[in-house]
mmCIF file of C-alpha atoms in Angstrom:
data_model
loop_
_atom_site.group_PDB
_atom_site.id
_atom_site.type_symbol
_atom_site.label_atom_id
_atom_site.label_comp_id
_atom_site.label_asym_id
_atom_site.label_seq_id
_atom_site.Cartn_x
_atom_site.Cartn_y
_atom_site.Cartn_z
ATOM 1 C CA UNK V 10 33.364 -42.309 -33.868
ATOM 2 C CA UNK V 11 34.820 -45.764 -33.797
ATOM 3 C CA UNK V 12 33.313 -49.178 -33.321
ATOM 4 C CA UNK V 13 31.739 -51.268 -36.057
ATOM 5 C CA UNK V 14 30.304 -49.481 -39.063
ATOM 6 C CA UNK V 15 26.813 -50.350 -40.221
ATOM 7 C CA UNK V 16 25.455 -49.935 -43.744
ATOM 8 C CA UNK V 17 22.374 -48.109 -44.929
ATOM 9 C CA UNK V 18 19.083 -49.857 -45.587
ATOM 10 C CA UNK V 19 17.731 -50.001 -49.122
ATOM 11 C CA UNK V 20 14.340 -48.460 -49.745
ATOM 12 C CA UNK V 21 11.720 -51.129 -50.390
ATOM 13 C CA UNK V 22 13.909 -54.007 -49.166
ATOM 14 C CA UNK V 23 12.484 -55.052 -45.832
ATOM 15 C CA UNK V 24 15.401 -57.320 -44.942
ATOM 16 C CA UNK V 25 17.936 -54.480 -45.189
ATOM 17 C CA UNK V 26 15.720 -52.196 -43.105
ATOM 18 C CA UNK V 27 15.385 -54.890 -40.453
ATOM 19 C CA UNK V 28 19.167 -55.417 -40.431
ATOM 20 C CA UNK V 29 19.714 -51.677 -40.117
ATOM 21 C CA UNK V 30 17.265 -51.419 -37.221
ATOM 22 C CA UNK V 31 19.015 -54.308 -35.458
ATOM 23 C CA UNK V 32 22.401 -52.649 -35.886
ATOM 24 C CA UNK V 33 21.017 -49.299 -34.797
ATOM 25 C CA UNK V 34 19.737 -50.783 -31.541
ATOM 26 C CA UNK V 35 23.013 -52.581 -30.861
ATOM 27 C CA UNK V 36 25.808 -51.128 -28.747
ATOM 28 C CA UNK V 37 28.303 -52.493 -31.306
ATOM 29 C CA UNK V 38 27.345 -50.027 -34.045
ATOM 30 C CA UNK V 39 27.744 -46.288 -33.593
ATOM 31 C CA UNK V 40 28.350 -45.027 -37.129
ATOM 32 C CA UNK V 41 26.764 -45.839 -40.481
ATOM 33 C CA UNK V 42 27.704 -45.412 -44.129
ATOM 34 C CA UNK V 43 24.900 -44.232 -46.393
ATOM 35 C CA UNK V 44 24.622 -43.698 -50.081
ATOM 36 C CA UNK V 45 22.680 -40.441 -50.394
ATOM 37 C CA UNK V 46 19.060 -41.605 -50.801
ATOM 38 C CA UNK V 47 17.125 -40.181 -53.708
ATOM 39 C CA UNK V 48 13.886 -40.317 -51.731
ATOM 40 C CA UNK V 49 14.044 -37.478 -49.211
ATOM 41 C CA UNK V 50 11.265 -38.948 -47.077
ATOM 42 C CA UNK V 51 13.080 -42.261 -46.762
ATOM 43 C CA UNK V 52 16.335 -40.427 -45.987
ATOM 44 C CA UNK V 53 14.676 -38.390 -43.232
ATOM 45 C CA UNK V 54 13.083 -41.474 -41.708
ATOM 46 C CA UNK V 55 16.381 -43.365 -41.437
ATOM 47 C CA UNK V 56 18.477 -40.344 -40.447
ATOM 48 C CA UNK V 57 16.032 -39.378 -37.707
ATOM 49 C CA UNK V 58 16.417 -42.861 -36.246
ATOM 50 C CA UNK V 59 20.178 -42.412 -36.128
ATOM 51 C CA UNK V 60 19.956 -38.898 -34.691
ATOM 52 C CA UNK V 61 17.570 -40.003 -31.945
ATOM 53 C CA UNK V 62 19.967 -42.806 -30.975
ATOM 54 C CA UNK V 63 22.859 -40.344 -30.721
ATOM 55 C CA UNK V 64 24.752 -42.137 -33.505
ATOM 56 C CA UNK V 65 26.384 -40.808 -36.672
ATOM 57 C CA UNK V 66 26.566 -41.190 -40.446
ATOM 58 C CA UNK V 67 28.976 -40.741 -43.352
ATOM 59 C CA UNK V 68 27.374 -40.006 -46.734
ATOM 60 C CA UNK V 69 28.984 -41.781 -49.702
ATOM 61 C CA UNK V 70 29.309 -38.902 -52.153
ATOM 62 C CA UNK V 71 31.332 -39.967 -55.178
ATOM 63 C CA UNK V 72 28.472 -39.802 -57.689
ATOM 64 C CA UNK V 73 27.492 -36.306 -56.551
ATOM 65 C CA UNK V 74 30.915 -34.809 -57.257
ATOM 66 C CA UNK V 75 32.656 -37.131 -59.721
ATOM 67 C CA UNK V 76 31.615 -39.069 -62.819
ATOM 68 C CA UNK V 77 33.338 -42.072 -64.394
ATOM 69 C CA UNK V 78 34.666 -41.359 -67.884
ATOM 70 C CA UNK V 79 36.696 -43.861 -69.920
ATOM 71 C CA UNK V 80 39.543 -44.687 -67.524
ATOM 72 C CA UNK V 81 38.557 -43.126 -64.217
ATOM 73 C CA UNK V 82 36.561 -40.646 -62.186
ATOM 74 C CA UNK V 83 36.730 -36.937 -63.005
ATOM 75 C CA UNK V 84 35.060 -33.987 -61.288
ATOM 76 C CA UNK V 85 31.660 -33.151 -62.739
ATOM 77 C CA UNK V 86 31.268 -29.786 -64.452
ATOM 78 C CA UNK V 87 28.248 -29.111 -62.241
ATOM 79 C CA UNK V 88 29.819 -30.447 -59.032
ATOM 80 C CA UNK V 89 29.333 -27.191 -57.118
ATOM 81 C CA UNK V 90 25.678 -26.925 -58.145
ATOM 82 C CA UNK V 91 25.069 -30.508 -57.052
ATOM 83 C CA UNK V 92 26.761 -29.846 -53.718
ATOM 84 C CA UNK V 93 24.824 -26.632 -53.070
ATOM 85 C CA UNK V 94 21.595 -28.435 -53.981
ATOM 86 C CA UNK V 95 22.492 -31.126 -51.460
ATOM 87 C CA UNK V 96 23.253 -28.515 -48.807
ATOM 88 C CA UNK V 97 19.857 -26.883 -49.355
ATOM 89 C CA UNK V 98 18.253 -30.280 -48.889
ATOM 90 C CA UNK V 99 20.035 -31.368 -45.704
ATOM 91 C CA UNK V 100 21.525 -28.415 -43.786
ATOM 92 C CA UNK V 101 18.302 -27.477 -41.989
ATOM 93 C CA UNK V 102 17.300 -31.011 -41.079
ATOM 94 C CA UNK V 103 17.047 -31.749 -37.385
ATOM 95 C CA UNK V 104 19.362 -34.719 -37.943
ATOM 96 C CA UNK V 105 22.111 -32.658 -39.630
ATOM 97 C CA UNK V 106 24.448 -32.870 -36.645
ATOM 98 C CA UNK V 107 24.400 -36.653 -36.967
ATOM 99 C CA UNK V 108 26.084 -36.298 -40.363
ATOM 100 C CA UNK V 109 29.832 -36.530 -39.732
ATOM 101 C CA UNK V 110 30.709 -35.765 -43.314
ATOM 102 C CA UNK V 111 31.366 -37.456 -46.637
ATOM 103 C CA UNK V 112 33.166 -40.563 -47.838
ATOM 104 C CA UNK V 113 34.634 -42.034 -51.009
ATOM 105 C CA UNK V 114 36.323 -45.400 -51.400
ATOM 106 C CA UNK V 115 39.583 -46.276 -53.206
ATOM 107 C CA UNK V 116 39.428 -43.404 -55.731
ATOM 108 C CA UNK V 117 42.975 -43.858 -57.092
ATOM 109 C CA UNK V 118 42.344 -47.559 -57.696
ATOM 110 C CA UNK V 119 39.252 -46.534 -59.680
ATOM 111 C CA UNK V 120 41.414 -44.378 -61.938
ATOM 112 C CA UNK V 121 40.862 -40.979 -60.351
ATOM 113 C CA UNK V 122 43.907 -38.706 -60.595
ATOM 114 C CA UNK V 123 45.333 -36.883 -57.620
ATOM 115 C CA UNK V 124 44.361 -33.622 -59.318
ATOM 116 C CA UNK V 125 40.703 -34.631 -59.548
ATOM 117 C CA UNK V 126 40.766 -35.890 -55.973
ATOM 118 C CA UNK V 127 42.018 -32.505 -54.752
ATOM 119 C CA UNK V 128 39.571 -30.611 -56.958
ATOM 120 C CA UNK V 129 36.586 -32.637 -55.746
ATOM 121 C CA UNK V 130 37.464 -32.664 -52.055
ATOM 122 C CA UNK V 131 38.137 -28.922 -52.212
ATOM 123 C CA UNK V 132 34.622 -28.373 -53.587
ATOM 124 C CA UNK V 133 33.119 -30.446 -50.776
ATOM 125 C CA UNK V 134 35.147 -28.522 -48.203
ATOM 126 C CA UNK V 135 34.025 -25.168 -49.582
ATOM 127 C CA UNK V 136 30.327 -26.069 -49.621
ATOM 128 C CA UNK V 137 30.360 -28.038 -46.350
ATOM 129 C CA UNK V 138 33.219 -26.450 -44.348
ATOM 130 C CA UNK V 139 31.832 -27.755 -41.049
ATOM 131 C CA UNK V 140 31.814 -31.406 -42.192
ATOM 132 C CA UNK V 141 34.614 -33.951 -42.454
ATOM 133 C CA UNK V 142 35.928 -35.730 -45.550
ATOM 134 C CA UNK V 143 36.976 -39.368 -45.240
ATOM 135 C CA UNK V 144 38.797 -41.071 -48.098
ATOM 136 C CA UNK V 145 39.657 -44.752 -47.945
ATOM 137 C CA UNK V 146 42.460 -45.899 -50.276
ATOM 138 C CA UNK V 147 43.720 -49.203 -51.600
ATOM 139 C CA UNK V 148 46.963 -49.987 -49.794
ATOM 140 C CA UNK V 149 49.217 -49.341 -52.798
ATOM 141 C CA UNK V 150 48.500 -45.615 -52.440
ATOM 142 C CA UNK V 151 50.927 -45.566 -49.511
ATOM 143 C CA UNK V 152 53.308 -48.397 -50.389
ATOM 144 C CA UNK V 153 55.631 -48.446 -53.405
ATOM 145 C CA UNK V 154 56.260 -52.159 -52.831
ATOM 146 C CA UNK V 155 52.653 -52.916 -53.777
ATOM 147 C CA UNK V 156 52.344 -52.979 -57.553
ATOM 148 C CA UNK V 157 49.934 -50.678 -59.354
ATOM 149 C CA UNK V 158 49.807 -48.623 -62.531
ATOM 150 C CA UNK V 159 47.648 -46.002 -60.803
ATOM 151 C CA UNK V 160 48.769 -42.775 -59.191
ATOM 152 C CA UNK V 161 49.827 -42.973 -55.559
ATOM 153 C CA UNK V 162 49.038 -40.658 -52.697
ATOM 154 C CA UNK V 163 51.115 -37.678 -51.557
ATOM 155 C CA UNK V 164 50.787 -35.078 -48.811
ATOM 156 C CA UNK V 165 49.489 -32.293 -51.052
ATOM 157 C CA UNK V 166 46.588 -34.442 -52.218
ATOM 158 C CA UNK V 167 45.355 -34.726 -48.634
ATOM 159 C CA UNK V 168 44.853 -30.989 -48.204
ATOM 160 C CA UNK V 169 41.055 -31.223 -48.012
ATOM 161 C CA UNK V 170 40.828 -34.675 -46.405
ATOM 162 C CA UNK V 171 40.210 -34.889 -42.661
ATOM 163 C CA UNK V 172 40.049 -38.681 -42.253
ATOM 164 C CA UNK V 173 42.173 -41.132 -44.198
ATOM 165 C CA UNK V 174 42.444 -44.900 -44.297
ATOM 166 C CA UNK V 175 43.489 -47.851 -46.427
ATOM 167 C CA UNK V 176 42.428 -51.440 -47.039
ATOM 168 C CA UNK V 177 44.774 -54.406 -47.344
ATOM 169 C CA UNK V 178 44.098 -58.098 -47.658
ATOM 170 C CA UNK V 179 46.104 -60.938 -46.176
ATOM 171 C CA UNK V 180 47.752 -61.713 -42.892
ATOM 172 C CA UNK V 181 48.530 -58.892 -40.494
ATOM 173 C CA UNK V 182 52.258 -58.285 -40.778
ATOM 174 C CA UNK V 183 55.044 -56.060 -42.055
ATOM 175 C CA UNK V 184 53.287 -54.988 -45.247
ATOM 176 C CA UNK V 185 50.325 -53.601 -43.338
ATOM 177 C CA UNK V 186 52.543 -51.980 -40.706
ATOM 178 C CA UNK V 187 54.812 -50.453 -43.351
ATOM 179 C CA UNK V 188 51.821 -49.095 -45.241
ATOM 180 C CA UNK V 189 50.414 -47.592 -42.065
ATOM 181 C CA UNK V 190 53.716 -45.967 -41.165
ATOM 182 C CA UNK V 191 54.087 -44.590 -44.696
ATOM 183 C CA UNK V 192 50.640 -43.027 -44.434
ATOM 184 C CA UNK V 193 51.356 -41.556 -41.000
ATOM 185 C CA UNK V 194 54.761 -40.203 -42.055
ATOM 186 C CA UNK V 195 53.249 -38.646 -45.164
ATOM 187 C CA UNK V 196 51.102 -36.441 -42.930
ATOM 188 C CA UNK V 197 53.618 -35.925 -40.150
ATOM 189 C CA UNK V 198 52.870 -32.742 -38.225
ATOM 190 C CA UNK V 199 49.119 -32.859 -38.724
ATOM 191 C CA UNK V 200 47.337 -32.750 -35.390
ATOM 192 C CA UNK V 201 45.465 -36.033 -35.708
ATOM 193 C CA UNK V 202 48.277 -38.456 -36.482
ATOM 194 C CA UNK V 203 50.933 -40.162 -34.396
ATOM 195 C CA UNK V 204 53.280 -43.021 -35.211
ATOM 196 C CA UNK V 205 51.773 -46.467 -34.965
ATOM 197 C CA UNK V 206 54.508 -47.716 -32.596
ATOM 198 C CA UNK V 207 53.587 -50.827 -30.686
ATOM 199 C CA UNK V 208 50.188 -52.069 -31.835
ATOM 200 C CA UNK V 209 49.204 -52.542 -28.187
ATOM 201 C CA UNK V 210 49.687 -48.801 -27.601
ATOM 202 C CA UNK V 211 47.413 -47.504 -30.380
ATOM 203 C CA UNK V 212 45.413 -44.465 -29.355
ATOM 204 C CA UNK V 213 41.935 -45.727 -30.136
ATOM 205 C CA UNK V 214 40.531 -42.182 -30.272
ATOM 206 C CA UNK V 215 42.013 -41.537 -33.699
ATOM 207 C CA UNK V 216 42.913 -44.894 -35.188
ATOM 208 C CA UNK V 217 41.038 -48.092 -35.704
ATOM 209 C CA UNK V 218 41.580 -51.468 -37.222
ATOM 210 C CA UNK V 219 38.826 -53.786 -38.382
ATOM 211 C CA UNK V 220 39.449 -57.344 -39.471
ATOM 212 C CA UNK V 221 36.689 -59.080 -41.336
ATOM 213 C CA UNK V 222 36.286 -61.905 -43.801
ATOM 214 C CA UNK V 223 35.384 -60.536 -47.195
ATOM 215 C CA UNK V 224 32.166 -62.017 -48.555
ATOM 216 C CA UNK V 225 33.664 -62.779 -51.968
ATOM 217 C CA UNK V 226 36.631 -64.772 -50.662
ATOM 218 C CA UNK V 227 38.229 -66.358 -47.635
ATOM 219 C CA UNK V 228 40.907 -63.678 -47.336
ATOM 220 C CA UNK V 229 41.071 -61.336 -44.357
ATOM 221 C CA UNK V 230 40.670 -57.612 -44.965
ATOM 222 C CA UNK V 231 42.228 -54.975 -42.750
ATOM 223 C CA UNK V 232 41.181 -51.346 -42.741
ATOM 224 C CA UNK V 233 43.353 -48.887 -40.852
ATOM 225 C CA UNK V 234 42.041 -45.365 -40.379
ATOM 226 C CA UNK V 235 43.335 -42.149 -38.823
ATOM 227 C CA UNK V 236 42.393 -38.494 -38.630
ATOM 228 C CA UNK V 237 44.620 -36.024 -40.476
ATOM 229 C CA UNK V 238 43.049 -32.814 -39.129
ATOM 230 C CA UNK V 239 45.230 -30.211 -40.817
#
């Protein structure tokens, strides 16, 4: 499920719905990232479009499982109830197979601890064992040379994560390659990962790289993703 990722439309905003429909009908986009819509009718309408096109979706799930308190995200006391309520809502939908799984972005940068990351992803895995869990990290999570006061990633924290990636800004070079190799080596032996090796020899079935210009600056952003698949 590679290619260019599209974003969800916003209910009531015609321009975002039109953009979504354009992306959906394009061969360039085959997967979308959705915040879980509060309006079930609107969710069904958009998800049915994706299902009928044979494309797929990740649901952004951080607010369902975690809540921000003081210095970072912690697992909600009612996380399991929220997840089971979500399962009741979506598991019998005709579009359910189009849902690849769930996604959160840069949790350690946002102050989440490794312990809360494991606790939350474990809950998701237990309630949705057939779905995948994709976590995207800030690059420092896999590179000690990148400064940060936040916790960094380790192998044990990835126990309930199936898809893992990181973002870095700047020119493509040694820092990005070192960070990638650190991430791959951290999960050495898992069935989805292989060494990056020569960039020209990447196996595109389980790794991708997207370069884009961030809207808020002129810097280039790289996102490198791979499947862990314990």
